[in-house]
Amino acid sequence: MTSNYAARIEALRDDALGIRRNVWRALHGAGSGHMGGSCSAADLLAALYFNHLRLRPDEPDWPERDRFVLSKGHANAALGAALARAGFIEDGVLDQFYAYQSSFGMHPDIKMPGVEMSTGGLGHGLSVAIGMALGARMQTKDFRTVVMLGDGELQEGSNWEGAMAAAQFKLANLTAILDYNKIQQSGAVAEMQDLEPLADKWRAFGWAVREIDGHDMEAIVEALDALPFATDKPSLLIAHTIKGKGVSFAEGSFLWHNNLVTDDVYEKAMSELGDGA
Ligand SMILES: Cc1ncc(C[n+]2csc(CCOP(=O)(O)OP(=O)(O)O)c2C)c(N)n1
């Protein structure tokens, strides 16, 4: 590992820590929210926003920008934290999470600079991202489209229609990232509606698939750098993650999919995450 590369990875780890700290800060301000799926996605969002996506925070509607859709919209606290860190919005907006008339709601709102799609009703992001990727092709533009999905979300049948369509259109400019934390709102995905054998299913649907540890920053960067995984297929990155990553009492528990954040809980979470970033 060259020192430049090592420094880049270390900086991205700091970005991810900053996102997690601001997730808890925002949720504490609101009194509650979705910490589980926000924190499982933090490393992926850090790598996307601070290494992969071509964006201009001072020109959010730049026509050539890459498009990112957070289809698992309930993780909006993490998206807002990334957008603030990237400079799309003021840091103070993070204290307006879920507040009356705030653009920083429980789910992404296109009123917020940098948000490409209002999401929240699960199962729609992939299809809209397919439209964006097709739009790039029709306009002969080379921007890329990335959509993040949840594993519980994949139980929505619309995802599988989208998976077929994207392969039919050979959308190599489209990437889906699955935040595979194995837990949905009220229990384990495998016990509700098992998705396995997941990689084989997507391959059978015509996608190029890779699997990584979604908290290993080097692995994330390598995978994103390797996109597209095939020249004539959409790419799926299956990122194995831990729900609530970073805070021991929230990790791997459906109880922390969405929960109250009292002063006490907040202090414990922040002390575990540690200072910095
Ligand atoms: C269509 C729809 N049904 C139900 C919900 C309520 N809901 C919000 S989050 C969630 C669980 C999603 O699980 P998963 O995709 O695994 O998210 P993650 O674990 O990454 O937070 C549900 C059912 C919703 N937002 N949209």
Coordinates of C-alpha atoms and ligand atoms in Angstrom, one line a residue:
M1 CA 0.0 0.0 0.0
T2 CA 1.5 3.3 -1.0
S3 CA 1.4 6.1 1.6
N4 CA -0.9 8.1 -0.6
Y5 CA -3.4 5.2 -0.8
A6 CA -3.1 4.5 2.9
A7 CA -3.8 8.1 3.7
R8 CA -6.8 8.1 1.3
I9 CA -8.3 5.1 3.1
E10 CA -7.6 6.6 6.5
A11 CA -9.4 9.8 5.4
L12 CA -12.4 7.8 4.2
R13 CA -12.5 6.0 7.6
D14 CA -12.6 9.4 9.2
D15 CA -15.4 10.4 6.8
A16 CA -17.4 7.3 7.8
L17 CA -16.9 8.1 11.5
G18 CA -18.0 11.7 10.9
I19 CA -21.2 10.4 9.2
R20 CA -21.9 8.0 12.1
R21 CA -21.4 10.7 14.7
N22 CA -23.7 13.1 12.8
V23 CA -26.3 10.4 12.4
W24 CA -26.5 10.1 16.2
R25 CA -26.4 13.8 16.6
A26 CA -29.3 14.3 14.2
L27 CA -31.3 11.6 15.8
H28 CA -30.6 12.9 19.3
G29 CA -31.9 16.3 18.2
A30 CA -35.1 14.7 16.9
G31 CA -35.4 12.3 19.8
S32 CA -35.5 9.3 17.6
G33 CA -34.9 7.8 14.2
H34 CA -33.3 5.1 12.1
M35 CA -29.8 4.5 13.5
G36 CA -29.5 0.9 12.4
G37 CA -29.6 1.2 8.6
S38 CA -28.0 4.6 8.7
C39 CA -24.9 3.3 10.5
S40 CA -24.6 0.1 8.4
A41 CA -24.4 2.3 5.3
A42 CA -21.9 4.9 6.6
D43 CA -18.7 3.4 5.2
L44 CA -20.3 2.9 1.8
L45 CA -21.6 6.4 1.8
A46 CA -18.2 7.8 2.8
A47 CA -16.6 5.9 -0.1
L48 CA -19.3 7.1 -2.5
Y49 CA -19.3 10.7 -1.5
F50 CA -15.6 11.3 -0.8
N51 CA -14.0 9.0 -3.4
H52 CA -16.3 7.7 -6.1
L53 CA -19.1 10.0 -7.2
R54 CA -18.3 12.9 -9.5
L55 CA -20.2 15.8 -7.9
R56 CA -20.1 19.5 -7.5
P57 CA -21.5 20.5 -4.1
D58 CA -21.5 24.2 -5.2
E59 CA -23.4 23.2 -8.3
P60 CA -25.8 20.5 -7.2
D61 CA -27.6 20.3 -10.5
W62 CA -24.5 20.1 -12.7
P63 CA -25.8 18.1 -15.7
E64 CA -22.8 15.8 -15.8
R65 CA -22.9 14.8 -12.2
D66 CA -23.2 11.2 -11.2
R67 CA -26.6 10.3 -9.7
F68 CA -27.0 8.7 -6.3
V69 CA -30.4 7.4 -5.1
L70 CA -30.9 6.3 -1.5
S71 CA -33.7 3.9 -2.2
K72 CA -33.7 2.7 1.5
G73 CA -34.7 6.3 2.3
H74 CA -35.2 5.7 6.0
A75 CA -31.3 6.0 6.3
N76 CA -31.6 9.7 5.4
A77 CA -29.8 10.8 8.5
A78 CA -26.6 9.2 7.0
L79 CA -27.3 10.8 3.6
G80 CA -27.7 14.2 5.2
A81 CA -24.5 13.7 7.2
A82 CA -22.6 12.9 4.0
L83 CA -24.2 15.9 2.1
A84 CA -23.2 18.2 4.9
R85 CA -19.7 16.9 5.0
A86 CA -19.4 17.2 1.3
G87 CA -20.6 20.8 1.4
F88 CA -24.0 20.5 -0.2
I89 CA -25.8 21.8 2.9
E90 CA -24.8 23.8 6.0
D91 CA -23.7 21.7 9.0
G92 CA -26.4 23.4 11.1
V93 CA -29.1 21.7 8.9
L94 CA -28.2 18.5 10.8
D95 CA -29.8 19.9 13.9
Q96 CA -33.0 20.4 11.9
F97 CA -33.6 16.6 11.4
Y98 CA -37.3 15.9 11.4
A99 CA -38.1 19.4 12.5
Y100 CA -41.2 21.3 11.2
Q101 CA -40.8 22.5 7.6
S102 CA -37.2 21.2 7.5
S103 CA -35.8 19.9 4.2
F104 CA -34.0 17.3 6.4
G105 CA -36.8 14.9 7.1
M106 CA -36.9 11.3 8.1
H107 CA -36.6 10.4 4.4
P108 CA -34.8 12.2 1.5
D109 CA -36.5 15.2 0.0
I110 CA -35.5 16.6 -3.4
K111 CA -35.8 20.1 -1.8
M112 CA -32.4 19.4 -0.2
P113 CA -29.5 20.2 -2.5
G114 CA -27.8 17.0 -3.6
V115 CA -30.8 14.7 -3.2
E116 CA -31.7 13.2 -6.5
M117 CA -35.0 11.5 -5.5
S118 CA -37.5 11.7 -2.7
T119 CA -37.6 8.2 -1.3
G120 CA -39.1 6.5 1.7
G121 CA -41.7 4.2 0.3
L122 CA -39.4 1.2 -0.2
G123 CA -39.0 -0.5 -3.6
H124 CA -39.0 2.5 -6.0
G125 CA -35.3 3.6 -6.2
L126 CA -34.1 1.0 -8.5
S127 CA -36.7 1.6 -11.1
V128 CA -36.1 5.4 -11.0
A129 CA -32.3 4.8 -11.2
I130 CA -32.9 2.7 -14.3
G131 CA -34.6 5.7 -15.8
M132 CA -31.7 7.9 -14.9
A133 CA -29.2 5.4 -16.5
L134 CA -31.3 5.2 -19.6
G135 CA -31.5 8.9 -19.7
A136 CA -27.7 9.1 -19.7
R137 CA -27.6 6.7 -22.6
M138 CA -30.2 8.6 -24.6
Q139 CA -28.4 11.9 -24.0
T140 CA -25.0 10.2 -24.8
K141 CA -23.7 11.4 -21.4
D142 CA -21.2 9.5 -19.3
F143 CA -22.6 10.1 -15.9
R144 CA -23.1 7.0 -13.7
T145 CA -26.0 6.1 -11.6
V146 CA -25.7 4.4 -8.2
V147 CA -28.7 3.2 -6.1
M148 CA -28.5 1.9 -2.6
L149 CA -31.0 -0.8 -1.6
G150 CA -31.8 -2.5 1.7
D151 CA -32.1 -6.2 2.1
G152 CA -35.6 -6.0 3.7
E153 CA -36.4 -3.7 0.8
L154 CA -35.5 -6.4 -1.7
Q155 CA -38.7 -8.2 -0.5
E156 CA -40.6 -5.6 -2.6
G157 CA -41.3 -7.3 -6.0
S158 CA -40.7 -4.1 -7.9
N159 CA -37.0 -4.6 -7.3
W160 CA -37.1 -7.8 -9.3
E161 CA -38.9 -6.2 -12.2
G162 CA -36.3 -3.5 -12.1
A163 CA -33.5 -6.1 -12.0
M164 CA -34.9 -7.7 -15.2
A165 CA -35.3 -4.4 -16.9
A166 CA -31.8 -3.2 -16.2
A167 CA -30.3 -6.4 -17.5
Q168 CA -32.6 -6.2 -20.6
F169 CA -31.3 -2.7 -21.3
K170 CA -27.7 -3.8 -20.6
L171 CA -27.2 -0.8 -18.3
A172 CA -23.5 -1.0 -17.5
N173 CA -23.7 2.6 -16.3
L174 CA -26.0 1.5 -13.4
T175 CA -24.7 0.2 -10.1
A176 CA -26.9 -1.1 -7.3
I177 CA -25.3 -1.4 -3.8
L178 CA -27.0 -3.7 -1.4
D179 CA -26.5 -2.8 2.3
Y180 CA -26.8 -6.4 3.4
N181 CA -27.1 -6.1 7.1
K182 CA -29.4 -9.1 7.4
I183 CA -31.9 -7.4 9.6
Q184 CA -35.1 -5.6 8.6
Q185 CA -37.6 -3.6 10.8
S186 CA -38.8 -6.4 13.1
G187 CA -36.3 -9.2 12.8
A188 CA -33.9 -11.2 10.6
V189 CA -34.4 -11.1 6.9
A190 CA -33.7 -14.8 6.7
E191 CA -36.6 -15.5 9.0
M192 CA -39.1 -13.1 7.3
Q193 CA -38.5 -13.8 3.6
D194 CA -35.1 -15.2 3.0
L195 CA -33.2 -13.8 0.0
E196 CA -30.5 -16.4 -0.4
P197 CA -28.9 -17.6 -2.6
L198 CA -28.8 -13.8 -3.3
A199 CA -25.7 -13.4 -5.6
D200 CA -26.8 -16.3 -7.7
K201 CA -30.3 -14.8 -8.1
W202 CA -28.9 -11.5 -9.4
R203 CA -26.5 -13.3 -11.7
A204 CA -29.4 -15.3 -13.0
F205 CA -31.2 -12.0 -13.6
G206 CA -28.3 -10.9 -15.8
W207 CA -26.3 -8.7 -13.4
A208 CA -22.5 -8.7 -12.7
V209 CA -22.1 -9.3 -9.0
R210 CA -19.4 -8.8 -6.4
E211 CA -19.5 -9.3 -2.6
I212 CA -17.5 -7.4 -0.1
D213 CA -17.3 -6.6 3.6
G214 CA -19.2 -3.3 3.6
H215 CA -17.1 -2.0 6.6
D216 CA -13.7 -2.7 5.0
M217 CA -12.8 0.6 3.4
E218 CA -10.1 -0.8 1.2
A219 CA -12.5 -3.5 -0.1
I220 CA -15.1 -0.8 -0.8
V221 CA -12.8 1.4 -2.6
E222 CA -11.4 -1.4 -4.7
A223 CA -14.8 -2.6 -5.7
L224 CA -16.0 0.9 -6.6
D225 CA -12.8 1.5 -8.6
A226 CA -13.5 -1.7 -10.5
L227 CA -16.9 -0.6 -11.7
P228 CA -18.5 -1.5 -14.0
F229 CA -18.0 -5.2 -13.2
A230 CA -19.0 -6.1 -16.8
T231 CA -19.2 -4.0 -20.0
D232 CA -22.7 -5.1 -21.0
K233 CA -24.5 -5.7 -17.6
P234 CA -25.6 -3.6 -14.7
S235 CA -23.4 -4.1 -11.6
L236 CA -24.5 -5.2 -8.1
L237 CA -22.2 -4.8 -5.1
I238 CA -23.4 -6.9 -2.2
A239 CA -21.9 -5.3 0.9
H240 CA -22.1 -7.4 4.0
T241 CA -22.7 -5.0 6.8
I242 CA -23.8 -4.9 10.5
K243 CA -26.9 -3.0 11.4
G244 CA -26.1 -0.2 13.8
K245 CA -22.3 -0.6 13.2
G246 CA -20.1 1.4 15.6
V247 CA -22.3 1.3 18.7
S248 CA -22.2 -2.0 20.6
F249 CA -25.8 -1.9 22.0
A250 CA -27.2 -1.1 18.6
E251 CA -25.2 -3.5 16.5
G252 CA -27.1 -6.5 15.0
S253 CA -30.3 -5.8 16.8
F254 CA -33.7 -5.1 15.2
L255 CA -34.6 -3.1 18.3
W256 CA -32.3 -0.4 17.0
H257 CA -33.7 -0.3 13.5
N258 CA -35.5 2.8 14.7
N259 CA -35.5 3.8 18.4
L260 CA -35.6 6.7 20.8
V261 CA -32.4 8.6 21.5
T262 CA -32.4 9.9 25.0
D263 CA -29.5 12.0 26.4
D264 CA -28.2 8.9 28.1
V265 CA -28.3 6.8 24.9
Y266 CA -26.7 9.6 23.0
E267 CA -23.8 10.0 25.4
K268 CA -23.1 6.3 25.4
A269 CA -23.2 6.1 21.6
M270 CA -20.9 9.1 21.2
S271 CA -18.4 7.7 23.7
E272 CA -18.3 4.4 21.9
L273 CA -17.8 6.1 18.5
G274 CA -15.0 8.2 19.8
D275 CA -13.9 11.7 19.1
G276 CA -12.6 13.0 15.9
A277 CA -13.6 13.2 12.3
Ligands
LIG1 C1 -43.2 0.3 1.0 C2 -42.8 0.4 2.4 N1 -43.2 -0.5 3.3 C3 -42.8 -0.4 4.6 C4 -42.0 0.6 5.0 C5 -41.6 0.8 6.5 N2 -40.2 0.4 6.6 C6 -39.3 1.4 6.8 S1 -37.7 0.7 7.0 C7 -38.3 -0.8 6.8 C8 -37.4 -2.0 6.9 C9 -36.4 -2.0 5.8 O1 -35.5 -3.0 6.0 P1 -34.1 -2.9 5.2 O2 -34.4 -2.6 3.8 O3 -33.3 -4.2 5.5 O4 -33.4 -1.6 5.8 P2 -32.1 -1.5 6.7 O5 -31.9 -2.7 7.6 O6 -31.0 -1.3 5.8 O7 -32.4 -0.3 7.6 C10 -39.7 -0.8 6.7 C11 -40.5 -2.0 6.6 C12 -41.6 1.6 4.0 N3 -40.8 2.6 4.3 N4 -42.0 1.4 2.7

